[in-house]
PDB file of C-alpha atoms in Angstrom:
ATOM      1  CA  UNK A   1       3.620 -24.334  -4.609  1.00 60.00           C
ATOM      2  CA  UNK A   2       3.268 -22.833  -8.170  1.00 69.00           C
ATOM      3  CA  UNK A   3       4.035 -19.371  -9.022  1.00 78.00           C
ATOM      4  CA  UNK A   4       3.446 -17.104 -11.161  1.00 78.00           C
ATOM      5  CA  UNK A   5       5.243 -14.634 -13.283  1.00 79.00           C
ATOM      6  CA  UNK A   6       5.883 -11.177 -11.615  1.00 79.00           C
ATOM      7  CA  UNK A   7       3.633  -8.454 -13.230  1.00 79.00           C
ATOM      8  CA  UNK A   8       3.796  -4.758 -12.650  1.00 77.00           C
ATOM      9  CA  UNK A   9      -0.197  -4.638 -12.986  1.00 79.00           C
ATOM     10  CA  UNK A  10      -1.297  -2.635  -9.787  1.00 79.00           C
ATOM     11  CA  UNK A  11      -4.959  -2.716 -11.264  1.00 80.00           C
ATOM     12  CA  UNK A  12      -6.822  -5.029  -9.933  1.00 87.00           C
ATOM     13  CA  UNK A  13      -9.018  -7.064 -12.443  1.00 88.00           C
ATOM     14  CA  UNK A  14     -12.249  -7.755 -10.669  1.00 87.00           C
ATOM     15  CA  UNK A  15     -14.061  -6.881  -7.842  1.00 91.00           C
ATOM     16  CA  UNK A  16     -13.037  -9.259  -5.105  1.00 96.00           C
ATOM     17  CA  UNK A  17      -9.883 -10.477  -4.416  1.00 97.00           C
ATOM     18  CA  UNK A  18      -6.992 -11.433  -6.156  1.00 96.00           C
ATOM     19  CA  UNK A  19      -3.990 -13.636  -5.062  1.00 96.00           C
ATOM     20  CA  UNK A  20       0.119 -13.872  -6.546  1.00 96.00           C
ATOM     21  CA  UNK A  21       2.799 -16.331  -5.282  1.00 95.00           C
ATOM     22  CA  UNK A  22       5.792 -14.323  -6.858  1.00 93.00           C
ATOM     23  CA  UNK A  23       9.758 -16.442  -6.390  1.00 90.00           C
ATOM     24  CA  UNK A  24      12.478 -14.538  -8.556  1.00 84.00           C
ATOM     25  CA  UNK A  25      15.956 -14.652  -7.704  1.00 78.00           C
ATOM     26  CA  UNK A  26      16.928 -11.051  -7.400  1.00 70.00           C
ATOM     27  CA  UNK A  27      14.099  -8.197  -6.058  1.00 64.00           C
ATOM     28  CA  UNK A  28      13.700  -5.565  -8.586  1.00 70.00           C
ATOM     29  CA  UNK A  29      13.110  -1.746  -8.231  1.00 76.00           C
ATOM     30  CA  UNK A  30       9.673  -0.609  -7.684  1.00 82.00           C
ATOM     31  CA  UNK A  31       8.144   3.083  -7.193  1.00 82.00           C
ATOM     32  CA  UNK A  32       6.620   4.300  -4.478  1.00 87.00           C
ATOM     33  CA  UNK A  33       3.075   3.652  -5.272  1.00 88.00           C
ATOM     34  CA  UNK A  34      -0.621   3.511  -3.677  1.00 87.00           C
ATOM     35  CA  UNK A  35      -4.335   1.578  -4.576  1.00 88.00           C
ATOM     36  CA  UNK A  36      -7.111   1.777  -3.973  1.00 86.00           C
ATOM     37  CA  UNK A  37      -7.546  -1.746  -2.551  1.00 94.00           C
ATOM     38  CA  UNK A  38      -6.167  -3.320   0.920  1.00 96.00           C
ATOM     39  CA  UNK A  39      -2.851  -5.700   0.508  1.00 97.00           C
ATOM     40  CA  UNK A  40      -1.782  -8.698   2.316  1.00 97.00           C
ATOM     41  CA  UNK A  41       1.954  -9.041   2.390  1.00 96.00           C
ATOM     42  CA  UNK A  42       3.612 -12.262   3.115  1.00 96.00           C
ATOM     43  CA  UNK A  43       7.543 -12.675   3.172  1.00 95.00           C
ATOM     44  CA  UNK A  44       7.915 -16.255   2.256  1.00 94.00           C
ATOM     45  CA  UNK A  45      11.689 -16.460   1.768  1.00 92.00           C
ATOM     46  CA  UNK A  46      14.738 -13.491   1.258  1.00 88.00           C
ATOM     47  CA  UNK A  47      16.171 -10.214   2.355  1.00 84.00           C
ATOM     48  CA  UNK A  48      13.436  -7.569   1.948  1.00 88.00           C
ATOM     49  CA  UNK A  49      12.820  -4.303   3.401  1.00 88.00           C
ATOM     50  CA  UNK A  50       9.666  -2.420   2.841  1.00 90.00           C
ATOM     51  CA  UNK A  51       8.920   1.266   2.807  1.00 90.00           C
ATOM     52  CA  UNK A  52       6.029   2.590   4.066  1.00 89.00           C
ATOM     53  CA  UNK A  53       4.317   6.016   4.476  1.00 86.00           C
ATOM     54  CA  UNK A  54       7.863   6.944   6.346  1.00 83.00           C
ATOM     55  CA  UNK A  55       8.448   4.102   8.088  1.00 84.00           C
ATOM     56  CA  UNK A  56      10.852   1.126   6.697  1.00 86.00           C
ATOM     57  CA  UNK A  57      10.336  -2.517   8.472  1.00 88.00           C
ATOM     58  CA  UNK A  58      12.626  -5.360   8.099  1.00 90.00           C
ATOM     59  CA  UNK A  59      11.183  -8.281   7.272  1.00 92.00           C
ATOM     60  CA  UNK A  60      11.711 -12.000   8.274  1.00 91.00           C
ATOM     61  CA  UNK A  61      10.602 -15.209   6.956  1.00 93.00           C
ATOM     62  CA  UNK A  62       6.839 -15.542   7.785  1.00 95.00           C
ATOM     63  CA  UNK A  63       5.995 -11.858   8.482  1.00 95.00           C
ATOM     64  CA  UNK A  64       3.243 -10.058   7.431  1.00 96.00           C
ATOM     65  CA  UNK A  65       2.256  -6.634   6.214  1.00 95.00           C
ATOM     66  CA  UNK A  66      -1.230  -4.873   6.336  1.00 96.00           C
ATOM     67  CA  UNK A  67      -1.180  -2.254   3.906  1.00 95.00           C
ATOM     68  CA  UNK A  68      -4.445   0.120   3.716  1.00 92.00           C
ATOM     69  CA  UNK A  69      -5.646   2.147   0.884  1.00 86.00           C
ATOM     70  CA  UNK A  70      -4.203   5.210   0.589  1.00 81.00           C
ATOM     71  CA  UNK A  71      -0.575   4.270   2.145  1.00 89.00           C
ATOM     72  CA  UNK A  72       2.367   4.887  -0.147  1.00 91.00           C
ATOM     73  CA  UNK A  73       4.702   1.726  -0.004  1.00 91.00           C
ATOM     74  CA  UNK A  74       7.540   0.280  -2.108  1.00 89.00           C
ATOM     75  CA  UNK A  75       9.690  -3.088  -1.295  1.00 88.00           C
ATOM     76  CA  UNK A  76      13.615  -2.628  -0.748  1.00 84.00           C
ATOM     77  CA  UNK A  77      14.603  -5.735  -1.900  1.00 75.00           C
ATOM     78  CA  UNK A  78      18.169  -6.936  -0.019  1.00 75.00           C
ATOM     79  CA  UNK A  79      20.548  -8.896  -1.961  1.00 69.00           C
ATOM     80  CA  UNK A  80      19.509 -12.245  -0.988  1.00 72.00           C
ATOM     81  CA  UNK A  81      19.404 -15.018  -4.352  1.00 77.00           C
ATOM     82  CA  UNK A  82      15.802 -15.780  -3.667  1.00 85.00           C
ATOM     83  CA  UNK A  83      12.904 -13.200  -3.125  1.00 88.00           C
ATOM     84  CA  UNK A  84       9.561 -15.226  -2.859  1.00 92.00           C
ATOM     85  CA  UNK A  85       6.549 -14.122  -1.427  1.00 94.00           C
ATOM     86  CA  UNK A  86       2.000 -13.915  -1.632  1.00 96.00           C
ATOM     87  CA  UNK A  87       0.480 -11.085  -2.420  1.00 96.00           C
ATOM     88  CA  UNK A  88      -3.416 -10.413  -1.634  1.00 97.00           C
ATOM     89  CA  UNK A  89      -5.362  -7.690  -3.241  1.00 97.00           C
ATOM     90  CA  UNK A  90      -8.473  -7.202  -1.885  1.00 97.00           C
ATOM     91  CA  UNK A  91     -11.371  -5.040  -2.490  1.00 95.00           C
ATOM     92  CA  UNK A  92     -12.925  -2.807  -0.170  1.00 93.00           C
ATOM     93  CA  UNK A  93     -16.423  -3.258  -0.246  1.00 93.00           C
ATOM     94  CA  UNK A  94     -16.419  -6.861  -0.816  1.00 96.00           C
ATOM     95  CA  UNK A  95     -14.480  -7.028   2.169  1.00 97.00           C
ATOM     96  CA  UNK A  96     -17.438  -4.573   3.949  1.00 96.00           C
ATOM     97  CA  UNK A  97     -19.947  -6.746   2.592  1.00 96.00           C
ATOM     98  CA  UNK A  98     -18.504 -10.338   4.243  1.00 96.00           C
ATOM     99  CA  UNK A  99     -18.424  -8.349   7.412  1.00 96.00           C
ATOM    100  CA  UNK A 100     -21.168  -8.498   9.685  1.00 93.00           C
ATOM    101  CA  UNK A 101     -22.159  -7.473  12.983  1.00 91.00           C
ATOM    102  CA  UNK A 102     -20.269 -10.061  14.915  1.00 92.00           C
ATOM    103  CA  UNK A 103     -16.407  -8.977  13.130  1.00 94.00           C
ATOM    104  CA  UNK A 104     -15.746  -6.210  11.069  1.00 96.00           C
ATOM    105  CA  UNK A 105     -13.370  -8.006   8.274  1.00 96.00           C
ATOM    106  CA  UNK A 106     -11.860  -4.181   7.557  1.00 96.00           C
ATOM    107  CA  UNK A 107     -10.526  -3.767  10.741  1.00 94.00           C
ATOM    108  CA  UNK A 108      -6.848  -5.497  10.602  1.00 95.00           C
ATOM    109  CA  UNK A 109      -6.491  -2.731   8.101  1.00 95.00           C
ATOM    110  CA  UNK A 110      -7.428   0.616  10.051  1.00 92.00           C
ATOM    111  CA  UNK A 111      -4.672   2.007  11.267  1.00 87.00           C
ATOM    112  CA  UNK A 112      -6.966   3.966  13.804  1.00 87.00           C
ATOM    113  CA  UNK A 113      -7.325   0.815  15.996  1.00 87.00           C
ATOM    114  CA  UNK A 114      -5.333   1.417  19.405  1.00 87.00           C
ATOM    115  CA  UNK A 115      -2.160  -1.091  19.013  1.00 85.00           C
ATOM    116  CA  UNK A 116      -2.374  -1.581  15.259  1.00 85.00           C
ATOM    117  CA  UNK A 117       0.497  -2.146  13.798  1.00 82.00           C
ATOM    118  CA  UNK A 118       1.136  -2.854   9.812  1.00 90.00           C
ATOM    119  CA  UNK A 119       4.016  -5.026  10.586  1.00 93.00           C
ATOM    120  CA  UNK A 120       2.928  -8.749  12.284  1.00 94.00           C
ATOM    121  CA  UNK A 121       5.387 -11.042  13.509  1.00 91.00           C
ATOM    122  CA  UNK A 122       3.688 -13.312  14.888  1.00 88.00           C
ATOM    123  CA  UNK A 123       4.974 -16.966  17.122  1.00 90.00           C
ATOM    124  CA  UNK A 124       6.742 -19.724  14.745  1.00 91.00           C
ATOM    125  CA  UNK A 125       2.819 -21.674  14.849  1.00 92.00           C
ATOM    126  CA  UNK A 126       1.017 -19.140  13.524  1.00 92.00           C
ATOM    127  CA  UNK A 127       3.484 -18.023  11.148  1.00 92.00           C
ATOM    128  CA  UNK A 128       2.649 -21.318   9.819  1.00 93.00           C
ATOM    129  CA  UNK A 129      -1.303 -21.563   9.580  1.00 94.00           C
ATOM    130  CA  UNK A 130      -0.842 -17.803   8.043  1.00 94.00           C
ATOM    131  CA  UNK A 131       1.116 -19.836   5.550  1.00 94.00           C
ATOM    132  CA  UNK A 132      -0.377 -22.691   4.583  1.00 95.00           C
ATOM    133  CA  UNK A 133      -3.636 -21.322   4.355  1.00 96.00           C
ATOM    134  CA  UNK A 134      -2.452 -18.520   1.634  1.00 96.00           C
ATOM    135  CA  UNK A 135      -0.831 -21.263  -0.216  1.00 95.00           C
ATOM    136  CA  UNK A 136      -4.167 -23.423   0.221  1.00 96.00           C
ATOM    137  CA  UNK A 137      -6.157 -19.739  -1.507  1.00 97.00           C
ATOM    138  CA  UNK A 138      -3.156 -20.065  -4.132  1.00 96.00           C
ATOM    139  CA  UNK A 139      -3.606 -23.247  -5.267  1.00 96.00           C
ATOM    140  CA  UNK A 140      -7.955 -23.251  -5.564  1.00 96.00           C
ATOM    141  CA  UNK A 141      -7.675 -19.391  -6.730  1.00 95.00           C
ATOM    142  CA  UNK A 142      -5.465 -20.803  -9.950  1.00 94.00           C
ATOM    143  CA  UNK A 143      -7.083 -24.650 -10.025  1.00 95.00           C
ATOM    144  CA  UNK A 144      -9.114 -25.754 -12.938  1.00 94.00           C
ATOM    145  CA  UNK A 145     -10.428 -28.659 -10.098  1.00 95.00           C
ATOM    146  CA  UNK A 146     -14.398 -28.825  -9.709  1.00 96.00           C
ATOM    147  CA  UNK A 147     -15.763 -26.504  -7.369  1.00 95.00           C
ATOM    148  CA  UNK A 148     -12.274 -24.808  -6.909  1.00 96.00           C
ATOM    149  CA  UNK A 149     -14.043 -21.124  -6.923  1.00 96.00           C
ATOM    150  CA  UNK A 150     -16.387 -22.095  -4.124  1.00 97.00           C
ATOM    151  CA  UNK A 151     -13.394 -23.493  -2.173  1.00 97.00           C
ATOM    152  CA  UNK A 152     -11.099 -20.414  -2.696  1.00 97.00           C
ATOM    153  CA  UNK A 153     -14.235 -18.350  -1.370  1.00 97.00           C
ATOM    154  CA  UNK A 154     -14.279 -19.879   1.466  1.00 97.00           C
ATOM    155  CA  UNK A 155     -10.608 -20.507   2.335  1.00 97.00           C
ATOM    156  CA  UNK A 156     -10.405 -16.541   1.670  1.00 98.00           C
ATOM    157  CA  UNK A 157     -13.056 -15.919   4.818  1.00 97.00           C
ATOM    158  CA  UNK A 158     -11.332 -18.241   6.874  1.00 96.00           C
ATOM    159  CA  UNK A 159      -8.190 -16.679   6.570  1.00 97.00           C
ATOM    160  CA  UNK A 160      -9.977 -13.114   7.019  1.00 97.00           C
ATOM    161  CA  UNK A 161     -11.101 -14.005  10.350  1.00 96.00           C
ATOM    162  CA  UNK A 162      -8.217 -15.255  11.286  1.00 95.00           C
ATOM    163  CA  UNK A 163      -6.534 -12.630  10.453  1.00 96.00           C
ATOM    164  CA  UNK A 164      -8.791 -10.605  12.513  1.00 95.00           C
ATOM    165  CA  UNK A 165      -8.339 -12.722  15.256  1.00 93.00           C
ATOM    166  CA  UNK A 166      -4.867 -12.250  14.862  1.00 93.00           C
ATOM    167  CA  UNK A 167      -4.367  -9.086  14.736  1.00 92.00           C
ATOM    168  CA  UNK A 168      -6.494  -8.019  17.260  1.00 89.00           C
ATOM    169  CA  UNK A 169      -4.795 -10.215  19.700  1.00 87.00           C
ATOM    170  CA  UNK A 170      -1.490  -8.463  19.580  1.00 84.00           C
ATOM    171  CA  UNK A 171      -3.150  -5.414  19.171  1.00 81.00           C
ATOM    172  CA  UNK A 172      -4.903  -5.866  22.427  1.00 81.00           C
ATOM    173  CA  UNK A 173      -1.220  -6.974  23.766  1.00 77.00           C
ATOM    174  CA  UNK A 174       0.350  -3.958  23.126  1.00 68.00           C
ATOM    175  CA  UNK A 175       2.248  -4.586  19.729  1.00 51.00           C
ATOM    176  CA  UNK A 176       2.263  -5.454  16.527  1.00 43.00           C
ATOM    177  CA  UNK A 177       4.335  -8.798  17.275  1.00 44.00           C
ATOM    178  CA  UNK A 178       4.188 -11.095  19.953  1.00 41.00           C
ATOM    179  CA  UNK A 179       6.723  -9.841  21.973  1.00 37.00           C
ATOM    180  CA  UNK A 180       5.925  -6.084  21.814  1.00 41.00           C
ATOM    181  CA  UNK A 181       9.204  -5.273  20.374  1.00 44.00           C
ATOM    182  CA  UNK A 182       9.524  -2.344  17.952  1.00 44.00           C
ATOM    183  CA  UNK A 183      12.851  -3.481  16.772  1.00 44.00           C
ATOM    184  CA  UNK A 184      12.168  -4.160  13.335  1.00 62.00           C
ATOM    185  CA  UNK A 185      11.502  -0.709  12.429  1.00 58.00           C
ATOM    186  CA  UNK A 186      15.124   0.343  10.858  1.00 58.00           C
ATOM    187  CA  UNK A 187      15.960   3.871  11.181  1.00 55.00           C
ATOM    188  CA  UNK A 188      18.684   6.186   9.412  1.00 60.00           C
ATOM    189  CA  UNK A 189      20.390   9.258   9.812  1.00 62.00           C
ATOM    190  CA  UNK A 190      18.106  10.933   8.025  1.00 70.00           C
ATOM    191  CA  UNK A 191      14.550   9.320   9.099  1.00 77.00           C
ATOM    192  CA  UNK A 192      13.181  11.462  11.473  1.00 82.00           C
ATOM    193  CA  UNK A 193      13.907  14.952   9.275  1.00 88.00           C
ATOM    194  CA  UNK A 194      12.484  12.899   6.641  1.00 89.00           C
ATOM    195  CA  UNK A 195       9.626  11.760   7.999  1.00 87.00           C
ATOM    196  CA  UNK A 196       9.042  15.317   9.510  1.00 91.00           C
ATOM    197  CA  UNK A 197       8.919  16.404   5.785  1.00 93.00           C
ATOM    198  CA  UNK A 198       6.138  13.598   4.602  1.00 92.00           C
ATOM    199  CA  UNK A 199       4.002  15.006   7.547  1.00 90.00           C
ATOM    200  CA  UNK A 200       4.428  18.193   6.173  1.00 94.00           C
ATOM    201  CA  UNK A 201       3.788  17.522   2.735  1.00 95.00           C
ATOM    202  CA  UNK A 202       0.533  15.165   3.523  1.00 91.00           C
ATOM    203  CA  UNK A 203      -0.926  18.418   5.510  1.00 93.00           C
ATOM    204  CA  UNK A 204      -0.096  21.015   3.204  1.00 94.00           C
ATOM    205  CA  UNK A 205      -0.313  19.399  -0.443  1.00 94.00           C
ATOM    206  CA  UNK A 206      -3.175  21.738  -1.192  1.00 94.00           C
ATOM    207  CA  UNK A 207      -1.121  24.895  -0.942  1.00 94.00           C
ATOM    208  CA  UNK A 208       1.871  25.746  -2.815  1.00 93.00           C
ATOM    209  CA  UNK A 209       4.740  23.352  -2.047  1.00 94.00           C
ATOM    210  CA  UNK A 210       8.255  23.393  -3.469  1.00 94.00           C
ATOM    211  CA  UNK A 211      11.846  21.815  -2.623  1.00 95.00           C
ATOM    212  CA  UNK A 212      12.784  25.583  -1.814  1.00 95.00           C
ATOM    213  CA  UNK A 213       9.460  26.327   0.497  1.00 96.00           C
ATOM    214  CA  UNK A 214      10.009  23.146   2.399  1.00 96.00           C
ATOM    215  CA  UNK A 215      13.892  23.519   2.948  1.00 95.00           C
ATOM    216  CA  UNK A 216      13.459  26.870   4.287  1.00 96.00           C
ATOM    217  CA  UNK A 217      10.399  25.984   6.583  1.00 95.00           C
ATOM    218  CA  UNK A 218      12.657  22.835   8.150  1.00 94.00           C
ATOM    219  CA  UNK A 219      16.153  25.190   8.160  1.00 95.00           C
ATOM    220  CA  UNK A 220      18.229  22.801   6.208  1.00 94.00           C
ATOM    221  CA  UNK A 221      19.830  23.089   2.369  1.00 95.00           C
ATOM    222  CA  UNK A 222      17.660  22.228  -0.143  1.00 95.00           C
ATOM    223  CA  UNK A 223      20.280  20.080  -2.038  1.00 95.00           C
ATOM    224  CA  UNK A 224      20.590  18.446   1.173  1.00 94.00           C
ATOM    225  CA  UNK A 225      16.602  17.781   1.509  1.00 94.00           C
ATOM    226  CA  UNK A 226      16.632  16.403  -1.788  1.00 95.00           C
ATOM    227  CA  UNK A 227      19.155  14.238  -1.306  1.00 93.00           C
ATOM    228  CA  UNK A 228      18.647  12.690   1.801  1.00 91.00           C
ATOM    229  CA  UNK A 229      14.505  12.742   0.538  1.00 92.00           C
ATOM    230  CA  UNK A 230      15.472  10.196  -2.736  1.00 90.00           C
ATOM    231  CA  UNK A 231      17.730   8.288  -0.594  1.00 86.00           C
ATOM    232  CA  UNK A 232      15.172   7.139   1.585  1.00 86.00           C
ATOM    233  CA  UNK A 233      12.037   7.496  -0.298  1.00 88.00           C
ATOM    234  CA  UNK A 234      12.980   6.691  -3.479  1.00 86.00           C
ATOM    235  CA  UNK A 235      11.748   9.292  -5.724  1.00 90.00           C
ATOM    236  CA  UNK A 236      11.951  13.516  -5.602  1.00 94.00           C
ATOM    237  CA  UNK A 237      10.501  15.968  -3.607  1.00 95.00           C
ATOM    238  CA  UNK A 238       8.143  17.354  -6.375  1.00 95.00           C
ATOM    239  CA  UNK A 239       7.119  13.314  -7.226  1.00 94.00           C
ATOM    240  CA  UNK A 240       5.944  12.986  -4.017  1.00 94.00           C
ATOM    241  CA  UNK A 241       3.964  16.443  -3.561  1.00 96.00           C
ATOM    242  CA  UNK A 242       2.057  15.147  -7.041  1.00 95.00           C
ATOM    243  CA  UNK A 243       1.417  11.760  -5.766  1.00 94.00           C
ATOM    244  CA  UNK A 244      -0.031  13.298  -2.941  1.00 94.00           C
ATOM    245  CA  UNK A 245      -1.884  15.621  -4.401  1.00 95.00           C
ATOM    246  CA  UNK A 246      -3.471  13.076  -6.974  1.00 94.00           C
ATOM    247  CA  UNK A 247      -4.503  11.343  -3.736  1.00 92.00           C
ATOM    248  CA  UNK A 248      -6.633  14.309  -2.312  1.00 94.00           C
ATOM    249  CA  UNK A 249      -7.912  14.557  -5.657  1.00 95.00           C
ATOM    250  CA  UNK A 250      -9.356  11.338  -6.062  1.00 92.00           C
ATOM    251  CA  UNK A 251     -10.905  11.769  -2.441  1.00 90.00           C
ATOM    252  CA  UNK A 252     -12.739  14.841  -3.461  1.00 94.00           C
ATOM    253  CA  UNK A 253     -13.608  13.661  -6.735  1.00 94.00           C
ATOM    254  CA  UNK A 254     -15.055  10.425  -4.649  1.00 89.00           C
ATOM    255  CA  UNK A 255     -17.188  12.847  -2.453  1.00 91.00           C
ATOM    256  CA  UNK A 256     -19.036  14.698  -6.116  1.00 92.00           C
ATOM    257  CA  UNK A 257     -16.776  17.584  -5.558  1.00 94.00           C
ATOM    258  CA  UNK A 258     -16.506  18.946  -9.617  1.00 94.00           C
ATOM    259  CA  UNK A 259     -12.876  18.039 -11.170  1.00 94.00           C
ATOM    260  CA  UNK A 260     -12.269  21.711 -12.179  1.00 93.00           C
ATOM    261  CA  UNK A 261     -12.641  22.396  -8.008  1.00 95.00           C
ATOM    262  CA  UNK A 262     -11.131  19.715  -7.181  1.00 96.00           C
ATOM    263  CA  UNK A 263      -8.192  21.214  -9.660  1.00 95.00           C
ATOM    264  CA  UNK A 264      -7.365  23.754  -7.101  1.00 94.00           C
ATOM    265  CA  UNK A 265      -8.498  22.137  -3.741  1.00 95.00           C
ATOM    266  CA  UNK A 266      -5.438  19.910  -4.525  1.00 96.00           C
ATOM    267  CA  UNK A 267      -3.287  21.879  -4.591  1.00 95.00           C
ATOM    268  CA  UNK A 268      -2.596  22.397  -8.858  1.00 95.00           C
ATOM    269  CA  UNK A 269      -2.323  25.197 -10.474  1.00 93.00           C
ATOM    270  CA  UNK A 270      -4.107  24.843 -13.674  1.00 93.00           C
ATOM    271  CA  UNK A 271      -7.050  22.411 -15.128  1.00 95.00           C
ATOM    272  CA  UNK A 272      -4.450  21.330 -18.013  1.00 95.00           C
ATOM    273  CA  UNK A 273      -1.425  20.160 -15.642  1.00 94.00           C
ATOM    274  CA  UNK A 274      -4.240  18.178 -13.309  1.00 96.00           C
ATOM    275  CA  UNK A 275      -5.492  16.384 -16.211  1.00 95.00           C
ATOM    276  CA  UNK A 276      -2.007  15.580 -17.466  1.00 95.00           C
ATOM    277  CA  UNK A 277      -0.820  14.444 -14.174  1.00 95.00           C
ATOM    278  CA  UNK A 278      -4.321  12.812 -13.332  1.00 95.00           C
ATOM    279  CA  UNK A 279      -4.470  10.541 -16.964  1.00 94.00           C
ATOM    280  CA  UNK A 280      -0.771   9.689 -16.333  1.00 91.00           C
ATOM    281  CA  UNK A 281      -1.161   8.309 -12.686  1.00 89.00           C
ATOM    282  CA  UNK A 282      -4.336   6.689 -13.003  1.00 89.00           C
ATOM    283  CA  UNK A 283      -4.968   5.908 -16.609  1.00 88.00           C
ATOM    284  CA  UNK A 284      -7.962   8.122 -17.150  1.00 91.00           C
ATOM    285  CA  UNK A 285      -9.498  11.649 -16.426  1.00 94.00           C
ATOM    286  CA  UNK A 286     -10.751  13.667 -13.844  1.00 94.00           C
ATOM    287  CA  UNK A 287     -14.023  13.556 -14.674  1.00 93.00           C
ATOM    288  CA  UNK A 288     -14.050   9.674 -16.033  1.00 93.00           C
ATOM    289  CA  UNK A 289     -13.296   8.337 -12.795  1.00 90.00           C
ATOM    290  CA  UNK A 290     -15.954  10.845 -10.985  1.00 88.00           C
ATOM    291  CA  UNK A 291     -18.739   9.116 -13.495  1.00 88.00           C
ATOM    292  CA  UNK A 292     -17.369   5.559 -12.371  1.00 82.00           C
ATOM    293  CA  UNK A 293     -17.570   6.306  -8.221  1.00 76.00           C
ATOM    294  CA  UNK A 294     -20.574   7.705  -8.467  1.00 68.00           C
ATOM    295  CA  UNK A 295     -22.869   4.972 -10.650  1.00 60.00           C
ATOM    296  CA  UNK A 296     -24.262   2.717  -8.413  1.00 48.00           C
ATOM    297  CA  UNK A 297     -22.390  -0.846  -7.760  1.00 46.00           C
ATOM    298  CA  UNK A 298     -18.824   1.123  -8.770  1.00 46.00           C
ATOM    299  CA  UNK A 299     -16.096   0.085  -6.929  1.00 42.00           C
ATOM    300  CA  UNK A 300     -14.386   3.190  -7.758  1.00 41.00           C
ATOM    301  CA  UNK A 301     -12.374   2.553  -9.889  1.00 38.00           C
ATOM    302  CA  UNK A 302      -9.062   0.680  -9.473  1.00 34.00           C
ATOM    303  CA  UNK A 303      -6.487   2.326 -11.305  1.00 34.00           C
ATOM    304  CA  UNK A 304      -3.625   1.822  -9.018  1.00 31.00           C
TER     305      UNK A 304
END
């Protein structure tokens, strides 16, 4: 199966779907990170670990990941020679708009469902079909063949609905594999203080936050915190209350809420450090990505 050349890009180009079959011989580093998009993991071969929203799952051969809009995630590559897997980046409201009455496409994604899990491992089989039928939307989605659009199309709502179908079925068994078991969710010393402090942070981002505040409020030494809080999550305290304030931002800025209230609903202290953090996250302004949600057809903008 062809592949292409890893990119960094976490734009996504048009307003569908768009599919990567990455190999490289060693993983590299990669920031925590969030889009606006849903993603379709799929571990094809390697040692990989993947961090998300507090929670790090081990990966095999075969498994899949489900990653929502809005979750922060980063991969922690092991040091295997070969790191190959698909990516599938798909947009919201197309997705919405191939769903009908009979299946909601979205719903692998919400993480509301009772028994979703992000993490499928699913029986040897249908780790295969999953498989084949990602490389099948590879191949069409970068063919020059006749007709290879239409095909890719279609390929792309097969595979939704069986992912659906999927999905739903272990759901509905009680896990998020096909035995139930919850072993593939790695823990560390630090994990649960840690992910303690991302509840925290995700509830109180609006206020005022700092490494100090939050040491204090969970009784442990700030040097500590910050340790242990780069260790697992891969970047600082204070990157992660800005990420997560950017987040709530782009929320209310979705909903018409003015950028210079939005300023101070998430949490900033002044117009002039939004802006800067806003234009360096996201590649454009408060109020330039308000104008794009809110004309009619916008997809909202895709800057991460």
């Amino acid at each position: 199966m062809k592949h292409q050349p890893y990119s960094d890009r976490r734009q996504m180009h048009g307003t569908t779907y768009e599919i990567f079959h990455y190999r490289e011989q060693r993983g590299r580093e990669v920031e925590v990170h969030h889009h606006d998009f849903y993603e379709v993991y799929l571990l094809l071969d390697g040692e990989v670990e993947y961090w998300v929203d507090g929670e790090i799952c081990r990966l095999e051969a075969g498994d899949l990941l489900l990653i929502h809009p809005q979750q922060l995630h980063r991969p922690l590559p092991g040091q295997t020679d070969i790191y190959e897997r698909i990516v599938l980046w798909i947009d919201r409201e197309y997705l919405a708009m191939l769903s009908d009455e009979e299946i909601d496409l979205c719903r692998c994604f919400d993480t509301a469902v009772p028994g979703h899990r992000m993490h499928i491992r699913a029986s040897d089989t249908q780790k295969h079909a999953v498989s084949a039928r990602l490389g099948e939307l590879v191949r069409e989605s970068y063919s020059d063949s006749v007709g290879a659009t239409l095909l890719a199309n279609g390929i792309f709502l097969q595979f939704m609905v069986e992912l659906n179908r999927l999905a739903g079925n272990l759901a509905a068994a009680g896990g998020g594999s096909e035995s139930g078991d919850h072993s593939d969710i790695r823990t560390t010393e630090n994990s649960a203080l840690i992910s303690r402090v991302l509840a925290y942070i995700g509830a109180h981002c609006h206020e005022e936050l700092s490494l100090d505040s939050i040491a204090d409020y969970f009784y442990v030494s700030k040097y500590h915190l910050s340790h242990a809080f780069s260790r697992e999550v891969g970047i600082s305290v204070y990157r992660y209350i800005t990420i997560r304030r950017l987040m709530l931002a782009r929320q209310l800025l979705s909903r018409g809420i003015p950028a210079g209230e939005v300023c101070y609903h998430s949490g900033f202290r002044d117009y002039a450090g939004f802006y800067r953090a806003f234009k360096a996250e996201y590649g454009t302004s408060p109020r330039a990505f308000a104008d794009s949600v809110q004309q009619p057809g916008s997809t909202g903008g895709k800057e991460l």
